[in-house]
Tab-separated table of C-alpha atoms and ligand atoms in Angstrom:
chain	number	residue	atom	x	y	z
A	298	MET	CA	-21.415	-28.991	39.211
A	299	ASN	CA	-24.678	-27.867	37.679
A	300	ASP	CA	-25.091	-27.236	33.968
A	301	GLN	CA	-24.249	-23.573	34.313
A	302	ASP	CA	-20.957	-24.356	36.028
A	303	VAL	CA	-20.055	-26.857	33.360
A	304	GLN	CA	-20.768	-24.260	30.736
A	305	ARG	CA	-18.797	-21.582	32.564
A	306	GLU	CA	-15.897	-23.969	32.984
A	307	ALA	CA	-15.927	-24.585	29.270
A	308	ILE	CA	-16.067	-20.894	28.388
A	309	GLU	CA	-13.793	-19.067	30.789
A	310	PRO	CA	-10.372	-20.431	29.865
A	311	LEU	CA	-11.118	-19.636	26.232
A	312	SER	CA	-10.900	-15.879	26.649
A	313	ARG	CA	-9.162	-13.439	28.956
A	314	PRO	CA	-8.893	-9.714	29.543
A	315	LEU	CA	-5.736	-7.933	28.414
A	316	THR	CA	-3.778	-6.761	31.437
A	317	LYS	CA	-0.592	-5.471	29.793
A	318	CYS	CA	0.291	-3.969	26.444
A	319	ARG	CA	1.187	-6.693	23.960
A	320	MET	CA	4.283	-4.801	22.824
A	321	CYS	CA	5.761	-2.818	25.717
A	322	LYS	CA	4.153	-4.582	28.729
A	323	SER	CA	2.852	-1.330	30.200
A	324	GLU	CA	-0.340	-1.546	32.262
A	325	ASP	CA	-1.299	2.006	31.338
A	326	LEU	CA	-4.171	1.067	29.028
A	327	ALA	CA	-6.987	3.530	28.288
A	328	LEU	CA	-10.321	2.386	26.858
A	329	TYR	CA	-11.575	4.700	24.101
A	330	LEU	CA	-13.802	2.631	21.803
A	331	ASP	CA	-16.553	0.284	22.997
A	332	LEU	CA	-18.361	-1.720	20.329
A	333	GLY	CA	-20.235	-3.779	22.898
A	334	HIS	CA	-20.174	-7.546	23.352
A	335	THR	CA	-20.329	-9.552	20.141
A	336	PRO	CA	-19.997	-13.203	19.165
A	337	PRO	CA	-16.981	-14.069	16.964
A	338	ALA	CA	-17.574	-12.577	13.509
A	339	ASP	CA	-17.002	-15.790	11.616
A	340	GLN	CA	-19.401	-18.021	13.488
A	341	PHE	CA	-22.184	-18.466	10.999
A	342	ARG	CA	-24.599	-20.975	12.459
A	343	THR	CA	-26.544	-23.727	10.829
A	344	LYS	CA	-30.271	-23.950	11.486
A	345	GLU	CA	-29.711	-26.812	13.945
A	346	GLU	CA	-27.190	-24.740	15.913
A	347	LEU	CA	-29.596	-21.840	16.478
A	348	VAL	CA	-31.008	-23.467	19.621
A	349	LEU	CA	-27.558	-23.650	21.261
A	350	PRO	CA	-26.278	-20.894	23.585
A	351	GLU	CA	-24.153	-18.239	21.915
A	352	VAL	CA	-21.213	-16.607	23.701
A	353	SER	CA	-20.423	-12.918	23.181
A	354	TYR	CA	-17.095	-11.323	24.076
A	355	PRO	CA	-16.239	-7.676	24.749
A	356	LEU	CA	-15.172	-5.830	21.594
A	357	GLN	CA	-13.348	-2.843	23.027
A	358	VAL	CA	-10.213	-1.009	21.965
A	359	VAL	CA	-7.660	0.406	24.388
A	360	LEU	CA	-4.680	2.665	23.823
A	361	CYS	CA	-1.374	1.826	25.481
A	362	GLN	CA	-0.402	5.234	26.782
A	363	SER	CA	3.214	4.175	26.979
A	364	CYS	CA	4.009	2.969	23.425
A	365	GLY	CA	0.850	4.042	21.567
A	366	LEU	CA	-0.429	0.642	20.398
A	367	SER	CA	-4.198	0.347	19.973
A	368	GLN	CA	-5.381	-3.165	20.822
A	369	LEU	CA	-8.428	-5.160	21.905
A	370	ASN	CA	-8.755	-5.362	25.656
A	371	HIS	CA	-10.149	-8.877	25.565
A	372	ILE	CA	-8.370	-11.815	23.960
A	373	VAL	CA	-10.457	-14.671	22.609
A	374	ASP	CA	-8.590	-17.939	22.213
A	375	PRO	CA	-7.778	-19.027	18.634
A	376	ARG	CA	-9.537	-22.322	19.438
A	377	VAL	CA	-12.777	-20.340	19.579
A	378	LEU	CA	-12.072	-17.965	16.699
A	379	TYR	CA	-10.787	-20.436	14.157
A	380	GLN	CA	-13.049	-23.383	14.911
A	381	HIS	CA	-15.424	-22.790	12.015
A	382	ASP	CA	-15.899	-25.884	9.963
A	383	TYR	CA	-15.109	-24.347	6.606
A	384	PRO	CA	-11.606	-23.687	5.326
A	385	TYR	CA	-10.295	-20.330	4.231
A	386	GLU	CA	-8.407	-20.039	1.024
A	387	SER	CA	-6.404	-16.962	0.163
A	388	SER	CA	-7.806	-15.013	-2.712
A	389	THR	CA	-6.710	-16.216	-6.097
A	390	THR	CA	-8.405	-13.339	-7.873
A	391	LYS	CA	-6.571	-11.445	-10.582
A	392	THR	CA	-6.208	-8.375	-8.334
A	393	GLY	CA	-4.738	-10.611	-5.616
A	394	LYS	CA	-2.242	-12.158	-8.010
A	395	ILE	CA	-1.115	-8.726	-9.268
A	396	HIS	CA	-0.668	-7.561	-5.681
A	397	TRP	CA	1.461	-10.564	-4.700
A	398	ASP	CA	3.588	-10.393	-7.861
A	399	GLU	CA	4.251	-6.711	-7.230
A	400	PHE	CA	5.030	-7.470	-3.564
A	401	ALA	CA	7.609	-10.158	-4.466
A	402	GLN	CA	9.253	-8.053	-7.181
A	403	LYS	CA	9.529	-5.032	-4.922
A	404	VAL	CA	11.082	-7.015	-2.058
A	405	VAL	CA	13.600	-8.803	-4.304
A	406	ARG	CA	14.617	-5.491	-5.883
A	407	ARG	CA	14.754	-3.441	-2.668
A	408	LEU	CA	16.882	-6.019	-0.847
A	409	ALA	CA	18.878	-6.965	-3.977
A	410	LEU	CA	18.342	-10.652	-3.111
A	411	PRO	CA	20.657	-13.066	-4.923
A	412	LYS	CA	19.073	-16.013	-6.763
A	413	ASN	CA	18.106	-18.982	-4.560
A	414	SER	CA	17.772	-16.882	-1.405
A	415	LEU	CA	15.316	-18.464	1.032
A	416	VAL	CA	11.933	-16.773	1.532
A	417	VAL	CA	9.667	-18.091	4.316
A	418	ASP	CA	5.989	-17.126	4.531
A	419	ILE	CA	4.159	-17.316	7.870
A	420	GLY	CA	0.494	-18.189	7.362
A	421	SER	CA	1.320	-19.045	3.753
A	422	ASN	CA	-2.106	-20.520	2.941
A	423	VAL	CA	-2.099	-22.243	-0.456
A	424	GLY	CA	1.205	-20.557	-1.347
A	425	THR	CA	0.039	-17.731	-3.604
A	426	LEU	CA	2.636	-15.185	-2.395
A	427	LEU	CA	5.399	-17.804	-2.375
A	428	GLU	CA	4.650	-18.684	-5.991
A	429	SER	CA	5.274	-15.029	-6.837
A	430	PHE	CA	8.639	-15.216	-5.032
A	431	ARG	CA	9.485	-18.446	-6.803
A	432	ALA	CA	8.893	-16.688	-10.115
A	433	GLU	CA	11.683	-14.306	-8.985
A	434	ASP	CA	14.051	-17.305	-8.618
A	435	MET	CA	13.812	-17.524	-4.837
A	436	ARG	CA	13.689	-20.748	-2.809
A	437	VAL	CA	10.430	-20.772	-0.864
A	438	VAL	CA	9.045	-22.429	2.258
A	439	GLY	CA	5.577	-21.956	3.769
A	440	ILE	CA	4.276	-22.415	7.307
A	441	ASP	CA	0.529	-22.726	7.908
A	442	PRO	CA	-1.553	-24.427	10.618
A	443	ALA	CA	-4.426	-25.728	8.443
A	444	GLN	CA	-3.731	-29.268	7.219
A	445	ASN	CA	-6.106	-29.266	4.233
A	446	ILE	CA	-4.605	-25.988	2.986
A	447	VAL	CA	-1.039	-27.262	3.536
A	448	ASP	CA	-1.803	-30.408	1.520
A	449	LYS	CA	-2.928	-28.225	-1.365
A	450	ALA	CA	0.232	-26.081	-1.200
A	451	ASN	CA	2.514	-29.128	-1.124
A	452	ALA	CA	0.610	-30.696	-4.014
A	453	ALA	CA	1.262	-27.483	-5.967
A	454	GLY	CA	4.976	-27.845	-5.239
A	455	VAL	CA	5.283	-25.178	-2.516
A	456	THR	CA	7.075	-26.854	0.413
A	457	THR	CA	4.847	-26.078	3.389
A	458	TYR	CA	5.074	-27.103	7.036
A	459	CYS	CA	1.845	-27.659	8.915
A	460	ASP	CA	2.232	-25.777	12.186
A	461	PHE	CA	1.672	-22.496	13.998
A	462	TYR	CA	4.788	-20.289	13.827
A	463	CYS	CA	6.825	-21.490	16.819
A	464	MET	CA	10.447	-22.163	17.787
A	465	ALA	CA	10.223	-25.860	16.888
A	466	VAL	CA	9.159	-25.093	13.312
A	467	ALA	CA	11.677	-22.208	12.990
A	468	GLU	CA	14.452	-24.650	13.915
A	469	LYS	CA	13.119	-27.344	11.646
A	470	VAL	CA	13.083	-24.933	8.682
A	471	ALA	CA	16.568	-23.548	9.503
A	472	ASP	CA	18.005	-27.074	9.784
A	473	ALA	CA	16.465	-28.301	6.561
A	474	HIS	CA	16.825	-25.188	4.383
A	475	ASP	CA	19.441	-22.974	6.092
A	476	HIS	CA	18.773	-19.444	7.342
A	477	ALA	CA	16.129	-17.305	5.686
A	478	SER	CA	16.922	-14.116	3.775
A	479	VAL	CA	13.333	-12.988	4.130
A	480	ILE	CA	10.437	-13.936	6.386
A	481	VAL	CA	7.101	-12.497	5.277
A	482	GLY	CA	3.802	-12.359	7.125
A	483	THR	CA	0.767	-10.861	5.418
A	484	ASN	CA	-2.293	-10.256	7.575
A	485	VAL	CA	-0.923	-12.318	10.452
A	486	PHE	CA	0.991	-9.862	12.651
A	487	ALA	CA	-2.183	-8.149	13.890
A	488	HIS	CA	-3.796	-11.535	14.663
A	489	ILE	CA	-1.079	-12.921	16.955
A	490	ASP	CA	-1.165	-12.380	20.707
A	491	ASP	CA	2.408	-13.386	21.571
A	492	LEU	CA	4.416	-11.098	19.294
A	493	GLU	CA	7.528	-11.506	21.424
A	494	HIS	CA	7.616	-15.155	20.449
A	495	VAL	CA	7.303	-14.184	16.788
A	496	MET	CA	10.384	-11.955	17.118
A	497	GLU	CA	12.323	-14.713	18.914
A	498	CYS	CA	11.484	-17.145	16.118
A	499	ASN	CA	12.517	-14.529	13.539
A	500	ALA	CA	15.848	-14.040	15.348
A	501	ARG	CA	16.436	-17.804	15.176
A	502	LEU	CA	15.443	-18.305	11.542
A	503	LEU	CA	16.821	-15.167	9.831
A	504	GLY	CA	20.411	-14.957	8.615
A	505	PRO	CA	22.571	-11.972	9.720
A	506	GLU	CA	21.323	-9.778	6.834
A	507	GLY	CA	17.869	-11.358	6.939
A	508	VAL	CA	14.725	-9.238	6.895
A	509	PHE	CA	11.288	-9.744	8.412
A	510	ILE	CA	8.531	-8.033	6.443
A	511	PHE	CA	4.942	-7.861	7.558
A	512	GLU	CA	1.960	-6.400	5.736
A	513	SER	CA	-1.114	-5.421	7.750
A	514	PRO	CA	-3.956	-2.926	7.631
A	515	TYR	CA	-2.577	0.455	8.692
A	516	PHE	CA	-4.371	1.988	11.657
A	517	GLN	CA	-4.214	5.516	10.200
A	518	ASN	CA	-6.588	4.399	7.416
A	519	LEU	CA	-9.009	2.844	9.874
A	520	VAL	CA	-9.241	6.187	11.683
A	521	ASP	CA	-9.323	8.392	8.574
A	522	HIS	CA	-11.982	6.368	6.749
A	523	LEU	CA	-13.921	5.321	9.856
A	524	GLU	CA	-13.393	1.631	9.058
A	525	TYR	CA	-14.488	0.599	12.536
A	526	ASP	CA	-16.113	-2.504	11.134
A	527	THR	CA	-12.627	-3.934	10.515
A	528	ILE	CA	-12.428	-4.274	14.295
A	529	TYR	CA	-13.302	-7.814	15.337
A	530	HIS	CA	-11.908	-10.430	17.678
A	531	GLU	CA	-9.419	-11.922	15.218
A	532	HIS	CA	-7.715	-8.517	14.927
A	533	LEU	CA	-5.942	-8.160	18.262
A	534	SER	CA	-3.700	-5.198	17.348
A	535	TYR	CA	-4.360	-2.050	15.257
A	536	LEU	CA	-0.903	-1.419	13.951
A	537	SER	CA	0.919	1.832	13.379
A	538	LEU	CA	4.632	2.413	12.974
A	539	ALA	CA	5.719	4.050	16.242
A	540	PRO	CA	4.803	1.187	18.622
A	541	VAL	CA	6.273	-1.410	16.244
A	542	ALA	CA	9.527	0.537	15.813
A	543	LYS	CA	9.954	0.713	19.587
A	544	PHE	CA	8.957	-2.935	20.107
A	545	VAL	CA	11.440	-4.573	17.721
A	546	LEU	CA	14.418	-2.726	19.289
A	547	ARG	CA	14.094	-5.035	22.308
A	548	PHE	CA	15.054	-7.981	20.090
A	549	GLY	CA	18.057	-6.279	18.457
A	550	PHE	CA	16.055	-5.395	15.350
A	551	GLU	CA	15.006	-2.089	13.799
A	552	VAL	CA	12.508	-0.886	11.209
A	553	PHE	CA	14.446	0.352	8.168
A	554	ALA	CA	11.749	0.918	5.546
A	555	VAL	CA	7.983	1.151	5.191
A	556	GLU	CA	5.668	1.119	2.163
A	557	GLU	CA	1.935	1.755	1.874
A	558	SER	CA	-0.519	-0.156	-0.345
A	559	ASP	CA	-4.234	0.030	-1.113
A	560	ILE	CA	-5.111	-3.551	-0.210
A	561	HIS	CA	-7.674	-4.194	2.592
A	562	GLY	CA	-8.754	-0.551	2.876
A	563	GLY	CA	-5.129	0.644	3.164
A	564	SER	CA	-2.211	-1.439	4.419
A	565	PHE	CA	1.436	-0.871	5.233
A	566	ARG	CA	4.459	-3.056	4.713
A	567	VAL	CA	7.137	-2.837	7.369
A	568	TYR	CA	10.765	-3.955	6.780
A	569	ILE	CA	12.601	-5.072	9.917
A	570	GLY	CA	16.294	-6.092	10.039
A	571	ARG	CA	19.020	-6.555	12.627
A	572	GLN	CA	20.128	-3.232	14.079
A	573	GLY	CA	22.833	-1.477	12.078
A	574	ASN	CA	22.681	-3.853	9.096
A	575	HIS	CA	20.471	-1.743	6.838
A	576	ALA	CA	20.421	1.949	5.923
A	577	ILE	CA	17.293	3.587	7.391
A	578	ASP	CA	15.043	4.774	4.584
A	579	ALA	CA	13.439	8.251	4.696
A	580	SER	CA	9.997	6.571	4.629
A	581	VAL	CA	10.442	5.587	8.272
A	582	THR	CA	11.028	9.076	9.685
A	583	GLU	CA	8.316	10.497	7.432
A	584	MET	CA	5.677	8.081	8.668
A	585	LEU	CA	6.675	8.471	12.316
A	586	GLN	CA	6.390	12.237	11.963
A	587	ARG	CA	2.996	11.973	10.293
A	588	GLU	CA	1.669	9.716	13.056
A	589	GLU	CA	2.804	12.236	15.619
A	590	GLU	CA	1.126	15.130	13.796
A	591	ARG	CA	-2.102	13.164	13.352
A	592	LYS	CA	-2.275	12.316	17.079
A	593	LEU	CA	-2.566	8.637	16.268
A	594	HIS	CA	-1.262	7.610	19.679
A	595	ASP	CA	-2.991	10.274	21.649
A	596	LEU	CA	-6.073	9.590	23.768
A	597	GLU	CA	-7.626	12.919	22.876
A	598	GLY	CA	-7.350	12.313	19.126
A	599	LEU	CA	-8.714	8.782	19.446
A	600	THR	CA	-11.658	9.929	21.569
A	601	VAL	CA	-12.697	12.163	18.666
A	602	PHE	CA	-12.534	9.105	16.407
A	603	ALA	CA	-14.681	7.087	18.850
A	604	LYS	CA	-17.264	9.883	18.858
A	605	ARG	CA	-17.428	9.737	15.046
A	606	VAL	CA	-18.027	5.981	15.276
A	607	ALA	CA	-20.923	6.473	17.716
A	608	ASP	CA	-22.372	9.197	15.440
A	609	ASN	CA	-22.211	6.809	12.504
A	610	ARG	CA	-24.267	4.264	14.403
A	611	GLU	CA	-26.903	6.861	15.320
A	612	GLN	CA	-27.150	8.057	11.717
A	613	LEU	CA	-27.420	4.548	10.304
A	614	ILE	CA	-30.097	3.475	12.793
A	615	THR	CA	-32.110	6.644	12.133
A	616	LEU	CA	-31.903	6.106	8.377
A	617	ILE	CA	-32.975	2.453	8.563
A	618	GLU	CA	-35.745	3.074	11.103
A	619	GLY	CA	-37.120	5.823	8.849
A	620	LEU	CA	-37.237	3.496	5.843
A	621	ARG	CA	-38.802	0.744	7.898
A	622	LYS	CA	-41.574	3.065	9.058
A	623	GLU	CA	-42.309	3.815	5.403
A	624	GLY	CA	-42.811	0.059	5.000
A	625	LYS	CA	-39.674	-0.481	2.926
A	626	LYS	CA	-38.028	-3.875	2.760
A	627	ILE	CA	-34.309	-3.748	3.553
A	628	VAL	CA	-31.751	-6.502	3.081
A	629	GLY	CA	-27.963	-6.766	3.411
A	630	VAL	CA	-25.627	-7.545	0.547
A	631	SER	CA	-22.743	-9.936	1.334
A	632	ALA	CA	-21.768	-11.239	4.750
A	633	PRO	CA	-18.086	-10.497	5.399
A	634	ALA	CA	-16.709	-10.754	8.944
A	635	LYS	CA	-16.534	-6.950	9.134
A	636	GLY	CA	-20.218	-6.724	8.261
A	637	MET	CA	-20.958	-8.677	11.441
A	638	THR	CA	-19.241	-6.018	13.579
A	639	LEU	CA	-21.365	-3.345	11.931
A	640	LEU	CA	-24.640	-5.288	12.298
A	641	ASN	CA	-24.042	-6.227	15.925
A	642	TYR	CA	-22.719	-2.821	16.981
A	643	CYS	CA	-25.731	-1.120	15.388
A	644	GLY	CA	-28.095	-3.778	16.763
A	645	LEU	CA	-29.455	-4.740	13.347
A	646	THR	CA	-31.279	-8.073	13.311
A	647	THR	CA	-34.083	-9.780	11.383
A	648	ARG	CA	-36.308	-6.961	12.584
A	649	GLU	CA	-34.446	-4.549	10.296
A	650	LEU	CA	-32.990	-6.811	7.600
A	651	ALA	CA	-35.020	-9.556	5.929
A	652	PHE	CA	-31.921	-11.476	4.828
A	653	LEU	CA	-28.298	-11.178	3.744
A	654	THR	CA	-27.032	-12.340	0.381
A	655	GLU	CA	-23.690	-13.999	-0.175
A	656	ARG	CA	-21.693	-15.596	-2.972
A	657	SER	CA	-19.804	-18.081	-0.785
A	658	THR	CA	-21.645	-21.398	-0.798
A	659	LEU	CA	-20.058	-22.061	2.616
A	660	LYS	CA	-22.188	-19.349	4.263
A	661	ILE	CA	-25.416	-19.743	2.268
A	662	GLY	CA	-28.124	-21.464	4.308
A	663	ARG	CA	-26.517	-20.358	7.577
A	664	PHE	CA	-27.373	-17.470	9.918
A	665	SER	CA	-25.349	-14.411	10.891
A	666	PRO	CA	-23.775	-14.423	14.381
A	667	GLY	CA	-25.712	-12.341	16.904
A	668	GLY	CA	-28.669	-11.265	14.782
A	669	TYR	CA	-29.368	-14.687	13.194
A	670	ILE	CA	-30.196	-13.102	9.857
A	671	PRO	CA	-30.625	-15.843	7.219
A	672	ILE	CA	-28.057	-15.911	4.431
A	673	LEU	CA	-29.384	-16.482	0.928
A	674	PRO	CA	-27.651	-16.759	-2.444
A	675	ASP	CA	-26.826	-13.555	-4.386
A	676	ASP	CA	-29.800	-13.919	-6.751
A	677	ALA	CA	-32.241	-13.551	-3.818
A	678	LEU	CA	-31.719	-9.794	-4.145
A	679	VAL	CA	-33.810	-9.884	-7.324
A	680	ASN	CA	-35.829	-13.085	-6.808
A	681	GLU	CA	-37.025	-12.324	-3.284
A	682	GLY	CA	-37.196	-8.593	-3.921
A	683	ALA	CA	-36.164	-5.663	-1.727
A	684	ASP	CA	-36.385	-1.881	-1.747
A	685	TYR	CA	-32.991	-1.164	-0.175
A	686	ALA	CA	-29.727	-3.097	-0.024
A	687	LEU	CA	-27.322	-2.285	2.785
A	688	LEU	CA	-23.791	-2.788	1.441
A	689	LEU	CA	-21.777	-4.543	4.135
A	690	ALA	CA	-18.701	-4.986	1.946
A	691	TRP	CA	-18.889	-1.253	1.240
A	692	ASN	CA	-15.252	-1.145	0.155
A	693	PHE	CA	-16.388	-3.034	-2.969
A	694	ALA	CA	-19.461	-0.791	-3.482
A	695	PRO	CA	-18.770	0.198	-7.135
A	696	GLU	CA	-18.181	-3.450	-8.097
A	697	ILE	CA	-21.291	-4.716	-6.294
A	698	ILE	CA	-23.485	-1.963	-7.718
A	699	LYS	CA	-22.227	-2.838	-11.195
A	700	ASN	CA	-22.930	-6.548	-10.679
A	701	THR	CA	-26.496	-6.095	-9.414
A	702	ARG	CA	-27.983	-4.059	-12.226
A	703	ALA	CA	-31.155	-6.197	-12.269
A	704	PHE	CA	-31.882	-5.048	-8.712
A	705	GLN	CA	-31.589	-1.367	-9.710
A	706	GLU	CA	-33.750	-1.928	-12.777
A	707	LYS	CA	-36.511	-3.090	-10.439
A	708	GLY	CA	-36.154	0.185	-8.533
A	709	GLY	CA	-33.786	-1.041	-5.824
A	710	LYS	CA	-31.512	1.427	-4.020
A	711	TYR	CA	-28.336	0.983	-1.994
A	712	ILE	CA	-27.330	2.122	1.469
A	713	ILE	CA	-23.607	2.717	1.948
A	714	PRO	CA	-23.090	2.757	5.736
A	715	VAL	CA	-19.599	4.229	6.162
A	716	PRO	CA	-18.174	6.879	6.716
A	717	VAL	CA	-21.525	8.738	6.531
A	718	PRO	CA	-24.606	6.589	5.777
A	719	LYS	CA	-26.025	7.508	2.387
A	720	ILE	CA	-28.519	6.225	-0.143
A	721	VAL	CA	-27.349	5.857	-3.732
B	244	ZN	ZN1	2.618	-0.459	24.899
């Protein structure tokens, strides 16, 4: 084998095209949104790594014309996506804490859970949500695959198993702690390829009245607010209610309630129990009806959305090119994963942006995937100077603008890229 073969051998098994719908197994998949080929959004390289080859994967969304699920048509292996050498820790900000407390209280109240009921969290991280459930007198158990994070959770007294969610761990938890009253998964359901296995594990671990609740970004918000930059390889599915409701029936479960929340640009919380064991709340029929009216599972409606995405790119490129021709210096503020989708889709590199700034010390000193834009500390915005700051975490625009007053005082302006690029 020559070097190229060796490299190909190493790359190919780590990603594969989607051939069937993840939920209903239909092969009737229609491509409607093509964001090009991009490297994984979390692979910030060190200076030494810049000389190594970089692999890009298709970032394209298809509609299953049978059940209506929007999903990526290329699956990158978790070994590639989650190999970065810095750990993630769930947000312990005040807003985060309020959200999780409210989540736990609402669930305990809605399901009228008796004291000491067992709540299991999939992808529990350091145990922030479980601590909120514990404050409601629940017994709690976490499951998370990252050892360093699990050690932290256990040290804080939240019993946590180090594993991916699988049958072996579901059985281990059921044997040691009895059946679960609630299994929660926040921001994990859209990331998992084998959702059938998740439902089989749920069926094993949940008691007869047990409820599986997941919280994920709601696809309707992505479409309405043109949040196309939340599309990246970690997010395999773009969830709406109709496909999920149909999917869980196959496992003897049904959706009996749904709630919406503002977190992550608009999320929904879906309650799933064994068929016939829970009264179906009006929220379910209302949301299903709304999705139907909004053509959320309809190729025609989604093609209009894709056109708006392409228009956004044109407008943003025109705006930035215009400023560049006037000799203006443009930089990017913050380097979230979603910002990488926007930069790579719009083809923005060091030619357009001098640098990105970031608070996280784990990214500072590294380079953005694809465009290799250097990442500097937050204070570079003032110290290095710039005329325009492109806000990549535009959902936090008011907060960022408030926190960078020194930049404005020096005459700096901001570019908010989405839904319509504008200078403020
Ligand atoms: Zn389907």
